[in-house]
Amino acid sequence: MNKKLLFIPLIVFLGLVIAFMVQLQRNAQGDDPTSLESALIGKPVPKFKLESLDIPGKVYDQAALHDGKPMLLNVWATWCPTCYAEHQFLNKLSAQGIRVIGLNYKDERNKAIKWLNDLGNPYALSLYDNNGMLGLDLGVYGAPETFLIDGDGIVRYRHAGDLNDRIWEEEIKPLWIKYQGSGS
């Protein structure tokens, strides 16, 4: 047996130790390994053509997502229990004048419409992404996810998971205020 092969487990072990040490050092400096960065931050919303959820045949494109004011694009589905948990908070935001666009993701249209009729509709516009292509272009891992889009249609922030008071106040609201003045 070649004696050099005996060192392979030791080299692999040392490589893992170095990788763990580097990540621990990053965590100590404030890097959150659970945060999901988006490759779209600072870039326009991908081009799309999607039907309205509640008006089949009515098609929207990316122009619907920039009107000079910031908005939230919320990815949701009826099969998503966390979406149910965040829905009342979205209704609250909408009642406060926060413009929320819904992206119904890989769902059944009738179930989604019933959901909005039963639980309230926080969405100024509901897009129907039944095959998940816009979600794929946005880099969606699953529902719910929320994107802050500025008035020029540029993605400024991405949040994976439910939107709630803490996330809104600590992470999104300061950006919302920052981008209220931008846009054409």
mmCIF file with all atom_site columns, C-alpha atoms in Angstrom:
data_model
loop_
_atom_site.group_PDB
_atom_site.id
_atom_site.type_symbol
_atom_site.label_atom_id
_atom_site.label_alt_id
_atom_site.label_comp_id
_atom_site.label_asym_id
_atom_site.label_entity_id
_atom_site.label_seq_id
_atom_site.pdbx_PDB_ins_code
_atom_site.Cartn_x
_atom_site.Cartn_y
_atom_site.Cartn_z
_atom_site.occupancy
_atom_site.B_iso_or_equiv
_atom_site.pdbx_formal_charge
_atom_site.auth_seq_id
_atom_site.auth_comp_id
_atom_site.auth_asym_id
_atom_site.auth_atom_id
_atom_site.pdbx_PDB_model_num
ATOM 1   C CA . MET A 1 1   ? 0.000   0.000  0.000   1.00 0.00 ? 1   MET A CA 1
ATOM 2   C CA . ASN A 1 2   ? 1.243   3.422  -0.863  1.00 0.00 ? 2   ASN A CA 1
ATOM 3   C CA . LYS A 1 3   ? 2.161   5.277  2.360   1.00 0.00 ? 3   LYS A CA 1
ATOM 4   C CA . LYS A 1 4   ? 1.059   8.613  0.820   1.00 0.00 ? 4   LYS A CA 1
ATOM 5   C CA . LEU A 1 5   ? -2.568  7.398  0.799   1.00 0.00 ? 5   LEU A CA 1
ATOM 6   C CA . LEU A 1 6   ? -2.460  7.185  4.585   1.00 0.00 ? 6   LEU A CA 1
ATOM 7   C CA . PHE A 1 7   ? -2.213  10.983 4.764   1.00 0.00 ? 7   PHE A CA 1
ATOM 8   C CA . ILE A 1 8   ? -5.425  11.617 2.799   1.00 0.00 ? 8   ILE A CA 1
ATOM 9   C CA . PRO A 1 9   ? -7.758  11.343 5.843   1.00 0.00 ? 9   PRO A CA 1
ATOM 10  C CA . LEU A 1 10  ? -5.469  13.700 7.772   1.00 0.00 ? 10  LEU A CA 1
ATOM 11  C CA . ILE A 1 11  ? -5.468  16.230 4.911   1.00 0.00 ? 11  ILE A CA 1
ATOM 12  C CA . VAL A 1 12  ? -9.277  16.058 4.620   1.00 0.00 ? 12  VAL A CA 1
ATOM 13  C CA . PHE A 1 13  ? -9.602  16.497 8.386   1.00 0.00 ? 13  PHE A CA 1
ATOM 14  C CA . LEU A 1 14  ? -7.300  19.537 8.397   1.00 0.00 ? 14  LEU A CA 1
ATOM 15  C CA . GLY A 1 15  ? -9.255  21.032 5.467   1.00 0.00 ? 15  GLY A CA 1
ATOM 16  C CA . LEU A 1 16  ? -12.521 20.687 7.390   1.00 0.00 ? 16  LEU A CA 1
ATOM 17  C CA . VAL A 1 17  ? -10.973 22.221 10.513  1.00 0.00 ? 17  VAL A CA 1
ATOM 18  C CA . ILE A 1 18  ? -9.792  25.220 8.479   1.00 0.00 ? 18  ILE A CA 1
ATOM 19  C CA . ALA A 1 19  ? -13.229 25.631 6.828   1.00 0.00 ? 19  ALA A CA 1
ATOM 20  C CA . PHE A 1 20  ? -14.992 25.506 10.213  1.00 0.00 ? 20  PHE A CA 1
ATOM 21  C CA . MET A 1 21  ? -12.535 27.992 11.720  1.00 0.00 ? 21  MET A CA 1
ATOM 22  C CA . VAL A 1 22  ? -13.062 30.447 8.856   1.00 0.00 ? 22  VAL A CA 1
ATOM 23  C CA . GLN A 1 23  ? -16.869 30.223 9.204   1.00 0.00 ? 23  GLN A CA 1
ATOM 24  C CA . LEU A 1 24  ? -16.704 30.591 12.995  1.00 0.00 ? 24  LEU A CA 1
ATOM 25  C CA . GLN A 1 25  ? -14.564 33.683 12.543  1.00 0.00 ? 25  GLN A CA 1
ATOM 26  C CA . ARG A 1 26  ? -17.115 35.135 10.086  1.00 0.00 ? 26  ARG A CA 1
ATOM 27  C CA . ASN A 1 27  ? -19.981 34.390 12.485  1.00 0.00 ? 27  ASN A CA 1
ATOM 28  C CA . ALA A 1 28  ? -18.100 36.162 15.284  1.00 0.00 ? 28  ALA A CA 1
ATOM 29  C CA . GLN A 1 29  ? -17.815 39.209 13.020  1.00 0.00 ? 29  GLN A CA 1
ATOM 30  C CA . GLY A 1 30  ? -21.584 39.331 12.437  1.00 0.00 ? 30  GLY A CA 1
ATOM 31  C CA . ASP A 1 31  ? -21.983 37.247 9.280   1.00 0.00 ? 31  ASP A CA 1
ATOM 32  C CA . ASP A 1 32  ? -25.309 35.421 9.434   1.00 0.00 ? 32  ASP A CA 1
ATOM 33  C CA . PRO A 1 33  ? -24.933 32.032 7.716   1.00 0.00 ? 33  PRO A CA 1
ATOM 34  C CA . THR A 1 34  ? -28.730 31.643 7.558   1.00 0.00 ? 34  THR A CA 1
ATOM 35  C CA . SER A 1 35  ? -29.311 34.833 5.564   1.00 0.00 ? 35  SER A CA 1
ATOM 36  C CA . LEU A 1 36  ? -30.086 34.280 1.937   1.00 0.00 ? 36  LEU A CA 1
ATOM 37  C CA . GLU A 1 37  ? -28.593 36.912 -0.273  1.00 0.00 ? 37  GLU A CA 1
ATOM 38  C CA . SER A 1 38  ? -30.216 37.467 -3.602  1.00 0.00 ? 38  SER A CA 1
ATOM 39  C CA . ALA A 1 39  ? -28.269 37.855 -6.803  1.00 0.00 ? 39  ALA A CA 1
ATOM 40  C CA . LEU A 1 40  ? -30.969 40.338 -7.834  1.00 0.00 ? 40  LEU A CA 1
ATOM 41  C CA . ILE A 1 41  ? -30.219 42.954 -5.174  1.00 0.00 ? 41  ILE A CA 1
ATOM 42  C CA . GLY A 1 42  ? -29.593 46.186 -7.071  1.00 0.00 ? 42  GLY A CA 1
ATOM 43  C CA . LYS A 1 43  ? -30.965 44.745 -10.309 1.00 0.00 ? 43  LYS A CA 1
ATOM 44  C CA . PRO A 1 44  ? -34.338 45.128 -12.048 1.00 0.00 ? 44  PRO A CA 1
ATOM 45  C CA . VAL A 1 45  ? -37.108 42.641 -11.519 1.00 0.00 ? 45  VAL A CA 1
ATOM 46  C CA . PRO A 1 46  ? -36.718 39.945 -14.202 1.00 0.00 ? 46  PRO A CA 1
ATOM 47  C CA . LYS A 1 47  ? -38.918 40.294 -17.263 1.00 0.00 ? 47  LYS A CA 1
ATOM 48  C CA . PHE A 1 48  ? -42.148 38.334 -17.081 1.00 0.00 ? 48  PHE A CA 1
ATOM 49  C CA . LYS A 1 49  ? -45.643 38.032 -18.423 1.00 0.00 ? 49  LYS A CA 1
ATOM 50  C CA . LEU A 1 50  ? -48.100 36.592 -15.918 1.00 0.00 ? 50  LEU A CA 1
ATOM 51  C CA . GLU A 1 51  ? -51.852 36.441 -15.653 1.00 0.00 ? 51  GLU A CA 1
ATOM 52  C CA . SER A 1 52  ? -53.743 38.119 -12.898 1.00 0.00 ? 52  SER A CA 1
ATOM 53  C CA . LEU A 1 53  ? -54.746 35.615 -10.227 1.00 0.00 ? 53  LEU A CA 1
ATOM 54  C CA . ASP A 1 54  ? -58.366 36.690 -10.142 1.00 0.00 ? 54  ASP A CA 1
ATOM 55  C CA . ILE A 1 55  ? -58.811 37.824 -13.764 1.00 0.00 ? 55  ILE A CA 1
ATOM 56  C CA . PRO A 1 56  ? -57.664 34.979 -16.046 1.00 0.00 ? 56  PRO A CA 1
ATOM 57  C CA . GLY A 1 57  ? -56.500 36.313 -19.399 1.00 0.00 ? 57  GLY A CA 1
ATOM 58  C CA . LYS A 1 58  ? -55.430 39.700 -18.016 1.00 0.00 ? 58  LYS A CA 1
ATOM 59  C CA . VAL A 1 59  ? -51.648 39.707 -18.402 1.00 0.00 ? 59  VAL A CA 1
ATOM 60  C CA . TYR A 1 60  ? -49.120 41.874 -16.586 1.00 0.00 ? 60  TYR A CA 1
ATOM 61  C CA . ASP A 1 61  ? -45.425 42.380 -17.159 1.00 0.00 ? 61  ASP A CA 1
ATOM 62  C CA . GLN A 1 62  ? -42.612 43.851 -15.063 1.00 0.00 ? 62  GLN A CA 1
ATOM 63  C CA . ALA A 1 63  ? -43.908 47.388 -15.706 1.00 0.00 ? 63  ALA A CA 1
ATOM 64  C CA . ALA A 1 64  ? -46.633 46.594 -13.150 1.00 0.00 ? 64  ALA A CA 1
ATOM 65  C CA . LEU A 1 65  ? -43.910 46.483 -10.507 1.00 0.00 ? 65  LEU A CA 1
ATOM 66  C CA . HIS A 1 66  ? -42.595 50.010 -10.824 1.00 0.00 ? 66  HIS A CA 1
ATOM 67  C CA . ASP A 1 67  ? -44.769 53.036 -10.480 1.00 0.00 ? 67  ASP A CA 1
ATOM 68  C CA . GLY A 1 68  ? -42.385 55.450 -8.782  1.00 0.00 ? 68  GLY A CA 1
ATOM 69  C CA . LYS A 1 69  ? -43.105 54.164 -5.282  1.00 0.00 ? 69  LYS A CA 1
ATOM 70  C CA . PRO A 1 70  ? -41.659 51.219 -3.344  1.00 0.00 ? 70  PRO A CA 1
ATOM 71  C CA . MET A 1 71  ? -43.649 48.025 -2.993  1.00 0.00 ? 71  MET A CA 1
ATOM 72  C CA . LEU A 1 72  ? -43.406 44.607 -1.466  1.00 0.00 ? 72  LEU A CA 1
ATOM 73  C CA . LEU A 1 73  ? -43.614 41.573 -3.709  1.00 0.00 ? 73  LEU A CA 1
ATOM 74  C CA . ASN A 1 74  ? -44.851 38.729 -1.528  1.00 0.00 ? 74  ASN A CA 1
ATOM 75  C CA . VAL A 1 75  ? -44.466 35.156 -2.802  1.00 0.00 ? 75  VAL A CA 1
ATOM 76  C CA . TRP A 1 76  ? -47.178 32.961 -1.280  1.00 0.00 ? 76  TRP A CA 1
ATOM 77  C CA . ALA A 1 77  ? -49.240 29.813 -1.765  1.00 0.00 ? 77  ALA A CA 1
ATOM 78  C CA . THR A 1 78  ? -52.151 28.056 -0.110  1.00 0.00 ? 78  THR A CA 1
ATOM 79  C CA . TRP A 1 79  ? -50.028 24.943 0.443   1.00 0.00 ? 79  TRP A CA 1
ATOM 80  C CA . CYS A 1 80  ? -47.673 26.985 2.624   1.00 0.00 ? 80  CYS A CA 1
ATOM 81  C CA . PRO A 1 81  ? -48.547 27.014 6.365   1.00 0.00 ? 81  PRO A CA 1
ATOM 82  C CA . THR A 1 82  ? -46.125 29.863 7.042   1.00 0.00 ? 82  THR A CA 1
ATOM 83  C CA . CYS A 1 83  ? -47.974 31.951 4.451   1.00 0.00 ? 83  CYS A CA 1
ATOM 84  C CA . TYR A 1 84  ? -51.120 31.440 6.512   1.00 0.00 ? 84  TYR A CA 1
ATOM 85  C CA . ALA A 1 85  ? -49.252 32.644 9.602   1.00 0.00 ? 85  ALA A CA 1
ATOM 86  C CA . GLU A 1 86  ? -48.074 35.855 7.923   1.00 0.00 ? 86  GLU A CA 1
ATOM 87  C CA . HIS A 1 87  ? -51.300 36.676 6.086   1.00 0.00 ? 87  HIS A CA 1
ATOM 88  C CA . GLN A 1 88  ? -52.871 38.766 8.855   1.00 0.00 ? 88  GLN A CA 1
ATOM 89  C CA . PHE A 1 89  ? -49.700 40.824 9.113   1.00 0.00 ? 89  PHE A CA 1
ATOM 90  C CA . LEU A 1 90  ? -49.847 41.489 5.369   1.00 0.00 ? 90  LEU A CA 1
ATOM 91  C CA . ASN A 1 91  ? -53.466 42.633 5.806   1.00 0.00 ? 91  ASN A CA 1
ATOM 92  C CA . LYS A 1 92  ? -52.233 44.991 8.539   1.00 0.00 ? 92  LYS A CA 1
ATOM 93  C CA . LEU A 1 93  ? -49.496 46.419 6.316   1.00 0.00 ? 93  LEU A CA 1
ATOM 94  C CA . SER A 1 94  ? -51.912 46.907 3.460   1.00 0.00 ? 94  SER A CA 1
ATOM 95  C CA . ALA A 1 95  ? -54.347 48.723 5.766   1.00 0.00 ? 95  ALA A CA 1
ATOM 96  C CA . GLN A 1 96  ? -51.469 51.087 6.650   1.00 0.00 ? 96  GLN A CA 1
ATOM 97  C CA . GLY A 1 97  ? -51.021 51.984 2.986   1.00 0.00 ? 97  GLY A CA 1
ATOM 98  C CA . ILE A 1 98  ? -48.068 49.713 2.246   1.00 0.00 ? 98  ILE A CA 1
ATOM 99  C CA . ARG A 1 99  ? -48.421 48.533 -1.350  1.00 0.00 ? 99  ARG A CA 1
ATOM 100 C CA . VAL A 1 100 ? -48.120 44.751 -1.456  1.00 0.00 ? 100 VAL A CA 1
ATOM 101 C CA . ILE A 1 101 ? -48.146 42.776 -4.685  1.00 0.00 ? 101 ILE A CA 1
ATOM 102 C CA . GLY A 1 102 ? -48.910 39.075 -4.369  1.00 0.00 ? 102 GLY A CA 1
ATOM 103 C CA . LEU A 1 103 ? -47.163 36.422 -6.398  1.00 0.00 ? 103 LEU A CA 1
ATOM 104 C CA . ASN A 1 104 ? -49.197 33.244 -6.019  1.00 0.00 ? 104 ASN A CA 1
ATOM 105 C CA . TYR A 1 105 ? -46.566 30.546 -6.492  1.00 0.00 ? 105 TYR A CA 1
ATOM 106 C CA . LYS A 1 106 ? -47.104 27.025 -7.853  1.00 0.00 ? 106 LYS A CA 1
ATOM 107 C CA . ASP A 1 107 ? -50.653 26.922 -6.576  1.00 0.00 ? 107 ASP A CA 1
ATOM 108 C CA . GLU A 1 108 ? -54.192 26.144 -7.669  1.00 0.00 ? 108 GLU A CA 1
ATOM 109 C CA . ARG A 1 109 ? -55.993 29.287 -8.790  1.00 0.00 ? 109 ARG A CA 1
ATOM 110 C CA . ASN A 1 110 ? -59.365 28.418 -7.208  1.00 0.00 ? 110 ASN A CA 1
ATOM 111 C CA . LYS A 1 111 ? -57.816 27.637 -3.832  1.00 0.00 ? 111 LYS A CA 1
ATOM 112 C CA . ALA A 1 112 ? -55.837 30.884 -3.920  1.00 0.00 ? 112 ALA A CA 1
ATOM 113 C CA . ILE A 1 113 ? -58.896 32.984 -4.749  1.00 0.00 ? 113 ILE A CA 1
ATOM 114 C CA . LYS A 1 114 ? -60.878 31.279 -1.964  1.00 0.00 ? 114 LYS A CA 1
ATOM 115 C CA . TRP A 1 115 ? -57.980 31.983 0.443   1.00 0.00 ? 115 TRP A CA 1
ATOM 116 C CA . LEU A 1 116 ? -58.092 35.706 -0.355  1.00 0.00 ? 116 LEU A CA 1
ATOM 117 C CA . ASN A 1 117 ? -61.886 35.808 -0.092  1.00 0.00 ? 117 ASN A CA 1
ATOM 118 C CA . ASP A 1 118 ? -61.824 34.053 3.285   1.00 0.00 ? 118 ASP A CA 1
ATOM 119 C CA . LEU A 1 119 ? -58.778 35.696 4.904   1.00 0.00 ? 119 LEU A CA 1
ATOM 120 C CA . GLY A 1 120 ? -58.826 39.132 3.294   1.00 0.00 ? 120 GLY A CA 1
ATOM 121 C CA . ASN A 1 121 ? -56.862 40.391 0.342   1.00 0.00 ? 121 ASN A CA 1
ATOM 122 C CA . PRO A 1 122 ? -53.811 42.504 1.208   1.00 0.00 ? 122 PRO A CA 1
ATOM 123 C CA . TYR A 1 123 ? -52.637 42.612 -2.399  1.00 0.00 ? 123 TYR A CA 1
ATOM 124 C CA . ALA A 1 124 ? -53.003 45.636 -4.638  1.00 0.00 ? 124 ALA A CA 1
ATOM 125 C CA . LEU A 1 125 ? -52.348 43.207 -7.494  1.00 0.00 ? 125 LEU A CA 1
ATOM 126 C CA . SER A 1 126 ? -52.205 39.419 -7.483  1.00 0.00 ? 126 SER A CA 1
ATOM 127 C CA . LEU A 1 127 ? -50.061 37.675 -10.076 1.00 0.00 ? 127 LEU A CA 1
ATOM 128 C CA . TYR A 1 128 ? -50.475 33.994 -10.831 1.00 0.00 ? 128 TYR A CA 1
ATOM 129 C CA . ASP A 1 129 ? -47.161 32.140 -11.217 1.00 0.00 ? 129 ASP A CA 1
ATOM 130 C CA . ASN A 1 130 ? -48.624 28.648 -11.573 1.00 0.00 ? 130 ASN A CA 1
ATOM 131 C CA . ASN A 1 131 ? -45.507 27.113 -13.108 1.00 0.00 ? 131 ASN A CA 1
ATOM 132 C CA . GLY A 1 132 ? -43.106 29.020 -10.838 1.00 0.00 ? 132 GLY A CA 1
ATOM 133 C CA . MET A 1 133 ? -41.069 30.592 -13.648 1.00 0.00 ? 133 MET A CA 1
ATOM 134 C CA . LEU A 1 134 ? -40.960 34.106 -12.149 1.00 0.00 ? 134 LEU A CA 1
ATOM 135 C CA . GLY A 1 135 ? -40.216 32.540 -8.780  1.00 0.00 ? 135 GLY A CA 1
ATOM 136 C CA . LEU A 1 136 ? -37.343 30.678 -10.400 1.00 0.00 ? 136 LEU A CA 1
ATOM 137 C CA . ASP A 1 137 ? -36.033 33.888 -11.969 1.00 0.00 ? 137 ASP A CA 1
ATOM 138 C CA . LEU A 1 138 ? -36.286 35.611 -8.581  1.00 0.00 ? 138 LEU A CA 1
ATOM 139 C CA . GLY A 1 139 ? -34.332 32.783 -6.949  1.00 0.00 ? 139 GLY A CA 1
ATOM 140 C CA . VAL A 1 140 ? -37.221 31.799 -4.704  1.00 0.00 ? 140 VAL A CA 1
ATOM 141 C CA . TYR A 1 141 ? -36.437 28.843 -2.446  1.00 0.00 ? 141 TYR A CA 1
ATOM 142 C CA . GLY A 1 142 ? -40.026 28.471 -1.297  1.00 0.00 ? 142 GLY A CA 1
ATOM 143 C CA . ALA A 1 143 ? -42.925 30.425 0.045   1.00 0.00 ? 143 ALA A CA 1
ATOM 144 C CA . PRO A 1 144 ? -43.192 32.810 1.704   1.00 0.00 ? 144 PRO A CA 1
ATOM 145 C CA . GLU A 1 145 ? -40.545 35.198 0.497   1.00 0.00 ? 145 GLU A CA 1
ATOM 146 C CA . THR A 1 146 ? -40.838 38.954 0.238   1.00 0.00 ? 146 THR A CA 1
ATOM 147 C CA . PHE A 1 147 ? -38.915 41.363 -1.952  1.00 0.00 ? 147 PHE A CA 1
ATOM 148 C CA . LEU A 1 148 ? -38.706 45.115 -1.490  1.00 0.00 ? 148 LEU A CA 1
ATOM 149 C CA . ILE A 1 149 ? -38.769 46.757 -4.908  1.00 0.00 ? 149 ILE A CA 1
ATOM 150 C CA . ASP A 1 150 ? -38.044 50.457 -5.231  1.00 0.00 ? 150 ASP A CA 1
ATOM 151 C CA . GLY A 1 151 ? -39.988 52.886 -7.395  1.00 0.00 ? 151 GLY A CA 1
ATOM 152 C CA . ASP A 1 152 ? -37.788 52.172 -10.406 1.00 0.00 ? 152 ASP A CA 1
ATOM 153 C CA . GLY A 1 153 ? -38.433 48.414 -10.269 1.00 0.00 ? 153 GLY A CA 1
ATOM 154 C CA . ILE A 1 154 ? -35.077 47.593 -8.684  1.00 0.00 ? 154 ILE A CA 1
ATOM 155 C CA . VAL A 1 155 ? -34.916 44.770 -6.139  1.00 0.00 ? 155 VAL A CA 1
ATOM 156 C CA . ARG A 1 156 ? -33.532 46.243 -2.903  1.00 0.00 ? 156 ARG A CA 1
ATOM 157 C CA . TYR A 1 157 ? -34.103 43.535 -0.328  1.00 0.00 ? 157 TYR A CA 1
ATOM 158 C CA . ARG A 1 158 ? -35.155 39.933 0.012   1.00 0.00 ? 158 ARG A CA 1
ATOM 159 C CA . HIS A 1 159 ? -36.596 38.222 3.032   1.00 0.00 ? 159 HIS A CA 1
ATOM 160 C CA . ALA A 1 160 ? -37.120 34.451 3.154   1.00 0.00 ? 160 ALA A CA 1
ATOM 161 C CA . GLY A 1 161 ? -39.704 33.351 5.692   1.00 0.00 ? 161 GLY A CA 1
ATOM 162 C CA . ASP A 1 162 ? -42.714 34.980 7.245   1.00 0.00 ? 162 ASP A CA 1
ATOM 163 C CA . LEU A 1 163 ? -43.015 38.718 7.402   1.00 0.00 ? 163 LEU A CA 1
ATOM 164 C CA . ASN A 1 164 ? -43.926 39.903 10.882  1.00 0.00 ? 164 ASN A CA 1
ATOM 165 C CA . ASP A 1 165 ? -43.712 42.992 13.114  1.00 0.00 ? 165 ASP A CA 1
ATOM 166 C CA . ARG A 1 166 ? -40.075 42.387 14.074  1.00 0.00 ? 166 ARG A CA 1
ATOM 167 C CA . ILE A 1 167 ? -38.839 41.809 10.530  1.00 0.00 ? 167 ILE A CA 1
ATOM 168 C CA . TRP A 1 168 ? -40.810 44.810 9.280   1.00 0.00 ? 168 TRP A CA 1
ATOM 169 C CA . GLU A 1 169 ? -39.609 47.194 11.975  1.00 0.00 ? 169 GLU A CA 1
ATOM 170 C CA . GLU A 1 170 ? -35.977 46.081 12.098  1.00 0.00 ? 170 GLU A CA 1
ATOM 171 C CA . GLU A 1 171 ? -35.181 45.180 8.508   1.00 0.00 ? 171 GLU A CA 1
ATOM 172 C CA . ILE A 1 172 ? -37.690 46.325 5.924   1.00 0.00 ? 172 ILE A CA 1
ATOM 173 C CA . LYS A 1 173 ? -39.276 49.521 7.234   1.00 0.00 ? 173 LYS A CA 1
ATOM 174 C CA . PRO A 1 174 ? -35.970 51.463 7.317   1.00 0.00 ? 174 PRO A CA 1
ATOM 175 C CA . LEU A 1 175 ? -35.379 50.489 3.683   1.00 0.00 ? 175 LEU A CA 1
ATOM 176 C CA . TRP A 1 176 ? -38.980 51.300 2.808   1.00 0.00 ? 176 TRP A CA 1
ATOM 177 C CA . ILE A 1 177 ? -38.505 54.800 4.193   1.00 0.00 ? 177 ILE A CA 1
ATOM 178 C CA . LYS A 1 178 ? -35.159 55.136 2.399   1.00 0.00 ? 178 LYS A CA 1
ATOM 179 C CA . TYR A 1 179 ? -36.626 54.232 -0.986  1.00 0.00 ? 179 TYR A CA 1
ATOM 180 C CA . GLN A 1 180 ? -39.858 56.212 -0.677  1.00 0.00 ? 180 GLN A CA 1
ATOM 181 C CA . GLY A 1 181 ? -38.077 59.223 -2.084  1.00 0.00 ? 181 GLY A CA 1
ATOM 182 C CA . SER A 1 182 ? -36.515 57.349 -4.996  1.00 0.00 ? 182 SER A CA 1
ATOM 183 C CA . GLY A 1 183 ? -38.155 56.532 -8.267  1.00 0.00 ? 183 GLY A CA 1
ATOM 184 C CA . SER A 1 184 ? -39.322 58.561 -11.129 1.00 0.00 ? 184 SER A CA 1
#
